[in-house]
Short mmCIF file of C-alpha atoms in Angstrom, two decimals:
data_model
loop_
_atom_site.label_atom_id
_atom_site.label_comp_id
_atom_site.label_asym_id
_atom_site.label_seq_id
_atom_site.Cartn_x
_atom_site.Cartn_y
_atom_site.Cartn_z
CA UNK A 194 -136.93 62.75 -90.16
CA UNK A 195 -139.82 64.30 -89.93
CA UNK A 196 -141.71 61.70 -91.97
CA UNK A 197 -140.50 59.07 -89.74
CA UNK A 198 -141.39 61.70 -86.84
CA UNK A 199 -145.42 61.70 -88.42
CA UNK A 200 -145.69 57.98 -89.67
CA UNK A 201 -144.75 57.37 -85.77
CA UNK A 202 -147.53 59.65 -84.49
CA UNK A 203 -149.99 58.25 -87.30
CA UNK A 204 -149.04 54.81 -85.78
CA UNK A 205 -149.85 55.69 -81.97
CA UNK A 206 -153.33 57.15 -83.16
CA UNK A 207 -154.01 54.26 -84.79
CA UNK A 208 -153.20 52.32 -82.08
CA UNK A 209 -155.03 53.93 -79.53
CA UNK A 210 -157.98 54.33 -81.55
CA UNK A 211 -158.11 50.33 -81.79
CA UNK A 212 -157.25 50.42 -77.92
CA UNK A 213 -160.11 52.08 -77.21
CA UNK A 214 -162.90 51.69 -79.72
CA UNK A 215 -162.13 47.82 -79.28
CA UNK A 216 -159.84 46.45 -76.54
CA UNK A 217 -159.16 43.14 -78.84
CA UNK A 218 -155.97 44.23 -80.89
CA UNK A 219 -155.52 41.08 -83.29
CA UNK A 220 -151.49 39.77 -82.29
CA UNK A 221 -151.67 38.99 -85.81
CA UNK A 222 -152.32 41.95 -87.35
CA UNK A 223 -149.96 44.21 -85.24
CA UNK A 224 -147.26 41.82 -86.33
CA UNK A 225 -146.76 42.84 -90.02
CA UNK A 226 -146.62 46.91 -89.14
CA UNK A 227 -143.34 48.20 -89.03
CA UNK A 228 -142.23 51.96 -88.18
CA UNK A 229 -139.86 52.82 -90.61
CA UNK A 230 -142.07 52.76 -93.87
CA UNK A 231 -145.59 52.94 -92.54
CA UNK A 232 -147.06 53.11 -96.41
CA UNK A 233 -144.94 49.86 -97.80
CA UNK A 234 -144.88 47.63 -94.58
CA UNK A 235 -149.16 48.66 -94.46
CA UNK A 236 -148.91 47.00 -98.15
CA UNK A 237 -146.66 44.42 -97.20
CA UNK A 238 -148.99 43.51 -94.34
CA UNK A 239 -151.89 43.28 -96.95
CA UNK A 240 -150.11 41.12 -99.09
CA UNK A 241 -148.54 38.97 -96.43
CA UNK A 242 -151.87 37.94 -94.85
CA UNK A 243 -152.85 35.99 -98.20
CA UNK A 244 -149.11 34.60 -98.06
CA UNK A 245 -149.63 33.39 -94.42
CA UNK A 246 -153.56 31.86 -94.66
CA UNK A 247 -152.17 30.12 -98.32
CA UNK A 248 -149.32 28.74 -96.35
CA UNK A 249 -151.76 27.29 -93.11
CA UNK A 250 -153.93 26.27 -95.76
CA UNK A 251 -151.30 23.62 -97.13
CA UNK A 252 -150.07 22.79 -93.77
CA UNK A 253 -153.23 22.53 -92.08
CA UNK A 254 -155.61 20.37 -94.79
CA UNK A 255 -155.57 17.26 -94.53
CA UNK A 256 -157.93 13.94 -95.85
CA UNK A 257 -159.43 12.20 -93.23
CA UNK A 258 -158.35 8.49 -91.81
CA UNK A 259 -161.39 7.10 -93.55
CA UNK A 260 -162.41 8.41 -96.77
CA UNK A 261 -165.02 7.74 -100.07
CA UNK A 262 -164.25 5.17 -101.87
CA UNK A 263 -167.83 5.57 -103.68
CA UNK A 264 -169.81 8.64 -104.92
CA UNK A 265 -172.79 8.66 -106.75
CA UNK A 266 -173.90 11.97 -107.61
CA UNK A 267 -176.83 12.93 -109.43
CA UNK A 268 -179.56 14.12 -111.18
CA UNK A 269 -178.82 17.62 -112.81
CA UNK A 270 -176.63 17.70 -115.99
CA UNK A 271 -175.98 19.68 -119.62
CA UNK A 272 -174.03 21.92 -121.60
CA UNK A 273 -173.33 25.08 -120.43
CA UNK A 274 -172.67 28.14 -122.98
CA UNK A 275 -170.55 30.66 -121.14
CA UNK A 276 -170.43 33.67 -122.72
CA UNK A 277 -169.85 37.41 -121.79
CA UNK A 278 -173.54 38.86 -120.58
CA UNK A 279 -173.65 42.16 -121.92
CA UNK A 280 -171.89 41.39 -125.44
CA UNK A 281 -174.98 38.80 -126.24
CA UNK A 282 -177.63 41.04 -125.29
CA UNK A 283 -175.91 43.89 -127.62
CA UNK A 284 -175.87 40.98 -130.44
CA UNK A 285 -178.95 40.14 -129.74
CA UNK A 286 -180.23 44.41 -130.25
CA UNK A 287 -181.28 44.74 -127.01
CA UNK A 288 -181.51 47.69 -125.52
CA UNK A 289 -179.27 48.74 -121.77
CA UNK A 290 -182.24 50.35 -119.23
CA UNK A 291 -183.59 49.41 -116.33
CA UNK A 292 -183.33 46.09 -114.06
CA UNK A 293 -186.41 43.95 -113.14
CA UNK A 294 -186.60 40.42 -111.41
CA UNK A 295 -188.19 37.98 -113.16
CA UNK A 296 -189.54 34.29 -111.42
CA UNK A 297 -189.52 33.13 -114.92
CA UNK A 298 -188.27 34.85 -118.23
CA UNK A 299 -190.60 34.47 -121.14
CA UNK A 300 -188.72 37.32 -123.94
CA UNK A 301 -185.73 38.98 -124.40
CA UNK A 302 -187.37 41.83 -122.81
CA UNK A 303 -187.96 40.09 -119.40
CA UNK A 304 -183.98 38.72 -120.03
CA UNK A 305 -182.28 41.82 -120.30
CA UNK A 306 -184.35 42.99 -117.36
CA UNK A 307 -183.38 39.99 -114.82
CA UNK A 308 -179.33 40.10 -116.06
CA UNK A 309 -179.48 44.11 -115.10
CA UNK A 310 -181.43 42.88 -111.94
CA UNK A 311 -178.44 41.15 -110.80
CA UNK A 312 -175.79 42.28 -112.68
CA UNK A 313 -176.44 45.68 -110.61
CA UNK A 314 -176.11 43.71 -107.44
CA UNK A 315 -173.27 41.45 -108.23
CA UNK A 316 -175.51 38.50 -107.82
CA UNK A 317 -175.68 35.06 -109.01
CA UNK A 318 -179.62 33.93 -110.17
CA UNK A 319 -180.75 31.24 -112.28
CA UNK A 320 -183.98 31.40 -114.39
CA UNK A 321 -186.14 29.38 -116.40
CA UNK A 322 -186.83 30.49 -120.11
CA UNK A 323 -190.72 29.52 -120.90
CA UNK A 324 -190.62 30.15 -125.21
CA UNK A 325 -189.06 27.16 -126.47
CA UNK A 326 -188.12 28.57 -129.95
CA UNK A 327 -187.06 31.96 -128.87
CA UNK A 328 -184.66 30.56 -126.26
CA UNK A 329 -183.70 28.14 -129.21
CA UNK A 330 -182.37 31.07 -131.05
CA UNK A 331 -180.43 32.75 -128.30
CA UNK A 332 -178.94 29.64 -128.02
CA UNK A 333 -177.60 29.66 -131.46
CA UNK A 334 -176.51 33.36 -130.76
CA UNK A 335 -174.66 32.99 -128.05
CA UNK A 336 -172.77 28.84 -129.37
CA UNK A 337 -171.83 31.68 -132.34
CA UNK A 338 -170.89 34.81 -130.26
CA UNK A 339 -166.82 34.97 -130.11
CA UNK A 340 -165.15 33.74 -127.44
CA UNK A 341 -168.13 31.43 -126.60
CA UNK A 342 -166.87 28.84 -124.82
CA UNK A 343 -168.75 24.76 -123.89
CA UNK A 344 -168.17 23.53 -120.50
CA UNK A 345 -169.65 20.44 -118.44
CA UNK A 346 -173.03 22.39 -116.30
CA UNK A 347 -175.38 21.17 -114.22
CA UNK A 348 -174.75 21.22 -110.17
CA UNK A 349 -174.24 17.34 -110.19
CA UNK A 350 -172.14 16.68 -113.52
CA UNK A 351 -169.53 19.65 -112.14
CA UNK A 352 -169.38 17.73 -108.53
CA UNK A 353 -168.87 14.80 -110.15
CA UNK A 354 -166.15 16.09 -112.61
CA UNK A 355 -164.05 17.52 -109.67
CA UNK A 356 -165.02 14.23 -107.63
CA UNK A 357 -163.20 12.48 -110.47
CA UNK A 358 -159.84 14.84 -110.19
CA UNK A 359 -159.04 12.21 -107.28
CA UNK A 360 -158.08 8.93 -108.60
CA UNK A 361 -158.88 6.12 -106.23
CA UNK A 362 -162.66 7.43 -106.11
CA UNK A 363 -165.23 6.14 -107.65
CA UNK A 364 -168.37 8.30 -109.36
CA UNK A 365 -171.76 7.26 -110.66
CA UNK A 366 -173.14 10.16 -112.72
CA UNK A 367 -176.84 9.94 -113.19
CA UNK A 368 -179.12 12.40 -114.87
CA UNK A 369 -179.80 13.33 -118.76
CA UNK A 370 -176.81 12.72 -120.53
CA UNK A 371 -176.69 13.83 -124.39
CA UNK A 372 -173.44 12.86 -126.61
CA UNK A 373 -171.21 16.35 -126.05
CA UNK A 374 -172.06 16.04 -122.39
CA UNK A 375 -171.16 12.38 -122.55
CA UNK A 376 -167.38 12.99 -124.64
CA UNK A 377 -166.82 15.85 -122.05
CA UNK A 378 -167.25 14.22 -118.61
CA UNK A 379 -164.00 12.64 -116.93
CA UNK A 380 -163.24 8.46 -117.90
CA UNK A 381 -163.56 7.95 -114.27
CA UNK A 382 -166.98 9.30 -114.21
CA UNK A 383 -169.28 6.00 -114.47
CA UNK A 384 -172.51 6.40 -116.44
CA UNK A 385 -175.84 4.36 -116.33
CA UNK A 386 -177.22 3.61 -119.77
CA UNK A 387 -180.60 4.85 -118.93
CA UNK A 388 -178.71 7.49 -118.17
CA UNK A 389 -177.93 8.62 -122.16
CA UNK A 390 -179.84 10.57 -124.08
CA UNK A 391 -180.27 11.51 -127.67
CA UNK A 392 -179.85 15.32 -127.47
CA UNK A 393 -177.95 17.47 -124.83
CA UNK A 394 -180.20 19.63 -122.33
CA UNK A 395 -178.26 23.22 -123.13
CA UNK A 396 -177.79 25.92 -120.60
CA UNK A 397 -176.63 29.47 -121.30
CA UNK A 398 -174.37 31.20 -118.46
CA UNK A 399 -174.20 35.10 -119.25
CA UNK A 400 -171.20 36.07 -117.00
CA UNK A 401 -169.85 39.79 -116.10
CA UNK A 402 -166.69 41.50 -114.83
CA UNK A 403 -166.17 43.69 -112.07
CA UNK A 404 -166.13 46.74 -112.76
CA UNK A 405 -168.45 46.05 -116.10
CA UNK A 406 -171.29 48.89 -117.18
CA UNK A 407 -173.78 48.38 -119.32
CA UNK A 408 -176.31 51.92 -119.71
CA UNK A 409 -176.56 53.47 -116.53
CA UNK A 410 -176.17 49.98 -114.64
CA UNK A 411 -171.90 48.76 -113.42
CA UNK A 412 -171.08 45.25 -111.77
CA UNK A 413 -170.07 45.70 -108.43
CA UNK A 414 -168.03 42.25 -108.45
CA UNK A 415 -167.56 39.82 -111.27
CA UNK A 416 -170.84 37.23 -111.72
CA UNK A 417 -172.98 35.06 -113.90
CA UNK A 418 -176.66 34.68 -114.82
CA UNK A 419 -178.21 31.64 -116.08
CA UNK A 420 -180.92 30.49 -117.74
CA UNK A 421 -182.50 27.28 -119.64
CA UNK A 422 -184.90 25.80 -121.03
CA UNK A 423 -184.36 22.15 -119.97
CA UNK A 424 -187.10 20.04 -119.62
CA UNK A 425 -185.49 16.78 -118.19
CA UNK A 426 -183.81 18.83 -115.14
CA UNK A 427 -186.94 20.68 -114.86
CA UNK A 428 -188.55 17.69 -114.26
CA UNK A 429 -185.91 15.85 -112.62
CA UNK A 430 -187.05 12.66 -115.20
CA UNK A 431 -183.51 10.85 -114.28
CA UNK A 432 -184.39 10.53 -110.12
CA UNK A 433 -185.56 7.36 -110.01
CA UNK A 434 -183.10 5.66 -112.24
CA UNK A 435 -180.33 7.15 -110.20
CA UNK A 436 -181.90 5.72 -107.06
CA UNK A 437 -182.28 2.39 -108.84
CA UNK A 438 -178.41 2.47 -109.74
CA UNK A 439 -177.82 3.12 -106.32
CA UNK A 440 -178.44 -1.11 -104.99
CA UNK A 441 -176.17 -1.96 -107.67
CA UNK A 442 -173.51 0.51 -107.09
CA UNK A 443 -173.23 0.55 -103.74
CA UNK A 444 -171.92 4.29 -102.88
CA UNK A 445 -170.83 4.92 -98.92
CA UNK A 446 -171.96 8.79 -99.81
CA UNK A 447 -174.84 10.30 -102.30
CA UNK A 448 -174.54 14.06 -103.62
CA UNK A 449 -178.30 15.16 -105.01
CA UNK A 450 -179.03 18.35 -106.85
CA UNK A 451 -181.36 19.68 -108.83
CA UNK A 452 -184.64 20.30 -107.64
CA UNK A 453 -184.29 23.87 -108.13
CA UNK A 454 -184.80 23.28 -111.90
CA UNK A 455 -188.13 22.20 -110.93
CA UNK A 456 -189.48 25.45 -110.18
CA UNK A 457 -189.40 26.23 -113.39
CA UNK A 458 -192.56 24.00 -114.46
CA UNK A 459 -195.32 25.81 -112.33
CA UNK A 460 -197.01 24.81 -108.70
CA UNK A 461 -198.93 22.20 -109.57
CA UNK A 462 -196.09 19.57 -111.63
CA UNK A 463 -193.39 21.00 -108.44
CA UNK A 464 -196.38 20.00 -105.98
CA UNK A 465 -197.11 15.92 -107.44
CA UNK A 466 -193.61 15.80 -108.54
CA UNK A 467 -191.69 16.71 -104.79
CA UNK A 468 -194.22 14.14 -103.47
CA UNK A 469 -192.28 11.37 -105.87
CA UNK A 470 -188.90 12.43 -105.18
CA UNK A 471 -189.34 12.69 -101.32
CA UNK A 472 -190.36 9.09 -101.78
CA UNK A 473 -187.63 8.11 -104.55
CA UNK A 474 -184.87 9.34 -101.84
CA UNK A 475 -186.48 8.14 -98.78
CA UNK A 476 -185.70 4.53 -100.54
CA UNK A 477 -182.16 5.55 -100.01
CA UNK A 478 -180.74 3.38 -97.83
CA UNK A 479 -180.70 4.50 -94.83
CA UNK A 480 -176.56 3.88 -93.39
CA UNK A 481 -175.54 6.57 -96.78
CA UNK A 482 -175.20 9.79 -96.53
CA UNK A 483 -177.11 12.03 -98.71
CA UNK A 484 -175.89 15.85 -99.44
CA UNK A 485 -178.34 18.17 -100.66
CA UNK A 486 -176.95 21.09 -103.15
CA UNK A 487 -178.95 24.16 -103.54
CA UNK A 488 -179.41 26.58 -105.88
CA UNK A 489 -181.52 30.23 -107.04
CA UNK A 490 -184.92 29.70 -106.25
CA UNK A 491 -187.75 32.95 -106.11
CA UNK A 492 -190.71 30.53 -104.76
CA UNK A 493 -191.11 31.24 -101.72
CA UNK A 494 -193.49 28.04 -101.00
CA UNK A 495 -191.48 26.23 -103.22
CA UNK A 496 -188.66 26.69 -101.32
CA UNK A 497 -190.77 25.68 -97.73
CA UNK A 498 -191.63 22.81 -99.02
CA UNK A 499 -188.27 21.38 -99.83
CA UNK A 500 -187.65 22.93 -96.39
CA UNK A 501 -190.22 21.23 -94.68
CA UNK A 502 -190.21 17.75 -97.06
CA UNK A 503 -186.56 17.62 -97.90
CA UNK A 504 -184.25 18.79 -96.01
CA UNK A 505 -184.94 16.32 -92.77
CA UNK A 506 -184.01 13.11 -95.47
CA UNK A 507 -181.08 14.46 -96.02
CA UNK A 508 -177.56 14.22 -93.86
CA UNK A 509 -175.87 17.47 -95.05
CA UNK A 510 -176.68 21.15 -97.37
CA UNK A 511 -174.43 22.86 -99.61
CA UNK A 512 -175.27 26.93 -100.66
CA UNK A 513 -175.03 30.29 -100.88
CA UNK A 514 -175.96 34.00 -99.44
CA UNK A 515 -179.05 33.94 -101.63
CA UNK A 516 -180.29 30.76 -100.89
CA UNK A 517 -179.75 31.45 -97.28
CA UNK A 518 -182.12 34.78 -96.89
CA UNK A 519 -183.95 33.10 -98.91
CA UNK A 520 -184.41 30.37 -97.10
CA UNK A 521 -184.59 31.99 -93.92
CA UNK A 522 -187.09 34.03 -95.51
CA UNK A 523 -189.64 31.10 -96.82
CA UNK A 524 -189.59 29.97 -93.43
CA UNK A 525 -190.14 33.46 -91.74
CA UNK A 526 -186.46 32.23 -90.00
CA UNK A 527 -183.46 35.18 -88.57
CA UNK A 528 -183.63 38.35 -90.37
CA UNK A 529 -186.08 37.04 -92.56
CA UNK A 530 -187.38 40.88 -93.45
CA UNK A 531 -183.54 41.75 -95.37
CA UNK A 532 -184.57 42.36 -98.87
CA UNK A 533 -180.84 41.73 -99.31
CA UNK A 534 -177.47 41.67 -98.02
CA UNK A 535 -175.81 44.78 -98.67
CA UNK A 536 -172.07 44.18 -99.49
CA UNK A 537 -170.07 41.00 -97.84
CA UNK A 538 -172.67 39.28 -95.45
CA UNK A 539 -172.70 40.24 -92.16
CA UNK A 540 -170.88 36.86 -90.21
CA UNK A 541 -173.03 37.42 -86.99
CA UNK A 542 -176.11 37.31 -89.38
CA UNK A 543 -175.81 34.56 -91.27
CA UNK A 544 -174.83 32.51 -88.53
CA UNK A 545 -177.74 32.70 -87.01
CA UNK A 546 -179.90 31.86 -89.92
CA UNK A 547 -177.41 28.50 -89.70
CA UNK A 548 -178.67 27.76 -86.43
CA UNK A 549 -181.63 27.88 -87.12
CA UNK A 550 -182.03 25.31 -90.34
CA UNK A 551 -180.13 23.17 -88.14
CA UNK A 552 -181.95 23.83 -84.77
CA UNK A 553 -186.08 23.93 -86.36
CA UNK A 554 -185.06 21.40 -89.50
CA UNK A 555 -182.07 19.61 -88.48
CA UNK A 556 -181.10 16.69 -85.74
CA UNK A 557 -180.00 19.15 -82.93
CA UNK A 558 -182.21 17.06 -80.43
CA UNK A 559 -181.03 13.25 -80.03
CA UNK A 560 -184.76 12.27 -79.97
CA UNK A 561 -185.46 14.55 -83.84
CA UNK A 562 -186.22 12.19 -86.66
CA UNK A 563 -184.53 14.84 -88.98
CA UNK A 564 -181.36 13.74 -91.00
CA UNK A 565 -180.01 16.98 -91.43
CA UNK A 566 -176.90 17.47 -88.96
CA UNK A 567 -174.24 19.86 -91.61
CA UNK A 568 -174.19 22.88 -93.70
CA UNK A 569 -171.65 23.82 -95.95
CA UNK A 570 -172.53 27.50 -96.31
CA UNK A 571 -170.41 29.57 -98.78
CA UNK A 572 -170.23 33.13 -99.82
CA UNK A 573 -167.59 35.05 -102.26
CA UNK A 574 -165.24 36.57 -99.40
CA UNK A 575 -165.53 33.61 -96.70
CA UNK A 576 -166.99 30.05 -95.70
CA UNK A 577 -168.77 28.45 -92.90
CA UNK A 578 -169.32 24.46 -91.95
CA UNK A 579 -171.52 24.29 -89.45
CA UNK A 580 -172.28 20.96 -87.64
CA UNK A 581 -174.02 19.19 -84.94
CA UNK A 582 -172.06 17.74 -82.55
CA UNK A 583 -171.22 13.63 -82.50
CA UNK A 584 -171.64 13.63 -86.18
CA UNK A 585 -169.28 14.57 -88.44
CA UNK A 586 -165.27 15.32 -88.37
CA UNK A 587 -162.56 16.81 -90.04
CA UNK A 588 -164.19 20.03 -90.82
CA UNK A 589 -161.94 22.83 -90.33
CA UNK A 590 -160.09 20.83 -92.86
CA UNK A 591 -163.15 20.69 -95.40
CA UNK A 592 -163.89 24.54 -94.75
CA UNK A 593 -160.39 25.14 -95.72
CA UNK A 594 -160.30 22.94 -98.68
CA UNK A 595 -163.65 24.47 -99.93
CA UNK A 596 -161.84 27.94 -99.43
CA UNK A 597 -158.54 27.13 -101.52
CA UNK A 598 -160.80 25.66 -104.28
CA UNK A 599 -162.16 28.46 -104.55
CA UNK A 600 -159.19 30.69 -104.61
CA UNK A 601 -157.36 28.58 -107.08
CA UNK A 602 -160.44 27.75 -109.26
CA UNK A 603 -161.88 31.67 -109.52
CA UNK A 604 -158.35 32.33 -111.72
CA UNK A 605 -158.11 29.34 -113.25
CA UNK A 606 -155.22 27.43 -111.69
CA UNK A 607 -154.35 24.16 -110.09
CA UNK A 608 -152.91 25.91 -106.94
CA UNK A 609 -153.44 29.66 -105.49
CA UNK A 610 -151.35 32.68 -106.24
CA UNK A 611 -151.16 34.68 -103.66
CA UNK A 612 -150.55 37.62 -106.39
CA UNK A 613 -153.35 37.00 -107.75
CA UNK A 614 -155.84 37.04 -104.93
CA UNK A 615 -157.04 39.33 -101.84
CA UNK A 616 -158.63 39.26 -98.53
CA UNK A 617 -161.98 40.39 -98.20
CA UNK A 618 -162.98 38.71 -94.97
CA UNK A 619 -164.08 40.71 -91.78
CA UNK A 620 -160.79 40.32 -89.42
CA UNK A 621 -163.40 40.73 -86.97
CA UNK A 622 -166.46 40.09 -86.53
CA UNK A 623 -168.99 38.76 -84.37
CA UNK A 624 -170.65 35.01 -83.58
CA UNK A 625 -174.33 35.92 -83.69
CA UNK A 626 -176.25 39.31 -84.44
CA UNK A 627 -178.22 39.11 -81.39
CA UNK A 628 -177.48 38.35 -77.96
CA UNK A 629 -175.83 36.21 -76.25
CA UNK A 630 -172.74 36.73 -79.09
CA UNK A 631 -168.92 36.19 -79.03
CA UNK A 632 -166.38 38.61 -80.38
CA UNK A 633 -164.16 36.90 -82.22
CA UNK A 634 -161.30 37.71 -85.30
CA UNK A 635 -159.65 35.89 -87.99
CA UNK A 636 -156.01 34.48 -87.08
CA UNK A 637 -154.70 34.41 -90.24
CA UNK A 638 -151.85 31.63 -89.27
CA UNK A 639 -154.52 28.96 -88.12
CA UNK A 640 -157.32 30.29 -90.86
CA UNK A 641 -160.23 28.66 -89.15
CA UNK A 642 -162.16 30.39 -86.50
CA UNK A 643 -164.56 27.91 -84.42
CA UNK A 644 -167.16 28.83 -82.05
CA UNK A 645 -170.04 26.96 -80.57
CA UNK A 646 -174.13 27.36 -79.55
CA UNK A 647 -175.18 24.66 -77.76
CA UNK A 648 -174.57 21.23 -79.06
CA UNK A 649 -173.93 22.69 -82.75
CA UNK A 650 -170.18 23.79 -83.75
CA UNK A 651 -169.12 26.80 -86.48
CA UNK A 652 -165.59 26.32 -88.30
CA UNK A 653 -165.50 29.63 -90.51
CA UNK A 654 -162.29 30.31 -93.04
CA UNK A 655 -161.34 33.02 -95.27
CA UNK A 656 -161.17 32.72 -98.81
CA UNK A 657 -158.65 34.45 -100.94
CA UNK A 658 -160.95 36.07 -103.42
CA UNK A 659 -159.22 35.98 -107.30
CA UNK A 660 -159.41 39.63 -108.49
CA UNK A 661 -159.74 38.41 -112.12
CA UNK A 662 -161.67 35.88 -112.36
CA UNK A 663 -161.54 34.25 -115.33
CA UNK A 664 -164.68 31.68 -114.45
CA UNK A 665 -167.21 32.20 -111.84
CA UNK A 666 -169.51 29.60 -113.20
CA UNK A 667 -169.67 26.02 -110.69
CA UNK A 668 -167.73 27.88 -107.74
CA UNK A 669 -170.27 26.30 -105.30
CA UNK A 670 -170.28 23.02 -106.65
CA UNK A 671 -166.41 22.21 -106.33
CA UNK A 672 -166.38 23.98 -102.79
CA UNK A 673 -169.51 21.38 -101.68
CA UNK A 674 -167.32 18.61 -103.37
CA UNK A 675 -163.60 19.19 -101.89
CA UNK A 676 -165.80 19.86 -98.92
CA UNK A 677 -167.47 16.84 -98.83
CA UNK A 678 -164.14 14.55 -99.99
CA UNK A 679 -162.38 16.36 -97.15
CA UNK A 680 -164.98 15.65 -94.65
CA UNK A 681 -165.62 12.26 -92.57
CA UNK A 682 -168.97 10.53 -90.85
CA UNK A 683 -168.22 10.13 -86.93
CA UNK A 684 -170.74 8.11 -86.57
CA UNK A 685 -171.95 4.13 -87.69
CA UNK A 686 -175.30 4.40 -86.84
CA UNK A 687 -177.81 4.35 -89.37
CA UNK A 688 -178.83 8.29 -89.62
#
């Protein structure tokens, strides 16, 4: 009896705290609390939130009325060698130590320091390894390491593979495609003969698990560190071939990635090559929307050049929390004084930066010369799709579809298994970090929270985070691909 009385008292205190601390208590949270067994029901509440969200996804995610029939994807492609990061470094006879970021890796020591730097933060990163011979030795050791796996790699190839899961969709993939990669690609993917080359480009993916330790370093969450000595992708050598192939293929959507690979080539090379890339992209027909997938970068000048020169000529971009903050730092945008995110990125701060990108570099005004009207942001715990009103449809379904594929693919499954995932998204949050701001909450039965700032609309959904992820590489690419498949271009006017 006293246990029931204590439970009731605890519940009363908790409800009182919620009402005084913040008067709005989401009904969907309270409805999962029952008095008789407080501890057990709290656990059931936690489990049932995942079940409710997953069931809502299945009901609410619907394909748009008008779907893409042909999508062209380019231009970075490679073979990924996925291996345990700590295991490989130990096999290379490298001792643990302190972390230090390096913009370009020149040695095993640089690799170790950069790996530790990002592992301690649980953050993804990608770096260029300048020494060709040293890289080949490390690549051989990685391929021979017990448990090493070979996968299709490169953002373009991974996006192409995900799109190819839709049987009615024709997918063109352009990039440096060697014999091993060609053999691994889905049969549905069309590869122009000009894209085939005699040797493959290899990228090494050093993965680590949540809680994994090496020396005094521990990973707060599972993630990976990527590095390569990849000249073909580094120079975006397939870009002109890609653009030239579009006339014959006649796609109704173009997906572009690989710009981040040029950063490791040095300023003189990337400055010149970026001008050529902008010229090539500008040749794509204006009525074809272009999605640009970003990836990890470290050079603020280079990121700023992409923001100023490339973003205005694409319709949509996809990026994660590291890329979003770095983009703001490079352009002196909102919250640029932050060094990094602390834990789960604050929704209000993320919203501020997304809004700033579309206001400063997008088509938020009808007279703007920019084509950018859509941003798909993804982080571990939640996703946000932000669009300028009037250009895109079905975005609630699109953001949920991206979250669903993140939840299933991270666990190595085709569908979401609620016993293997957990909700980490905030249940309450603000639409902005500064005034004016609106207090918002997550409703598990309708798991897309929508808010507007001017003529810009935000769609946010939680991700059901895989408790024991099997593979983190390519999740961002799958998220963006899935989001695009469920998106509909509303305007018939040229961008």
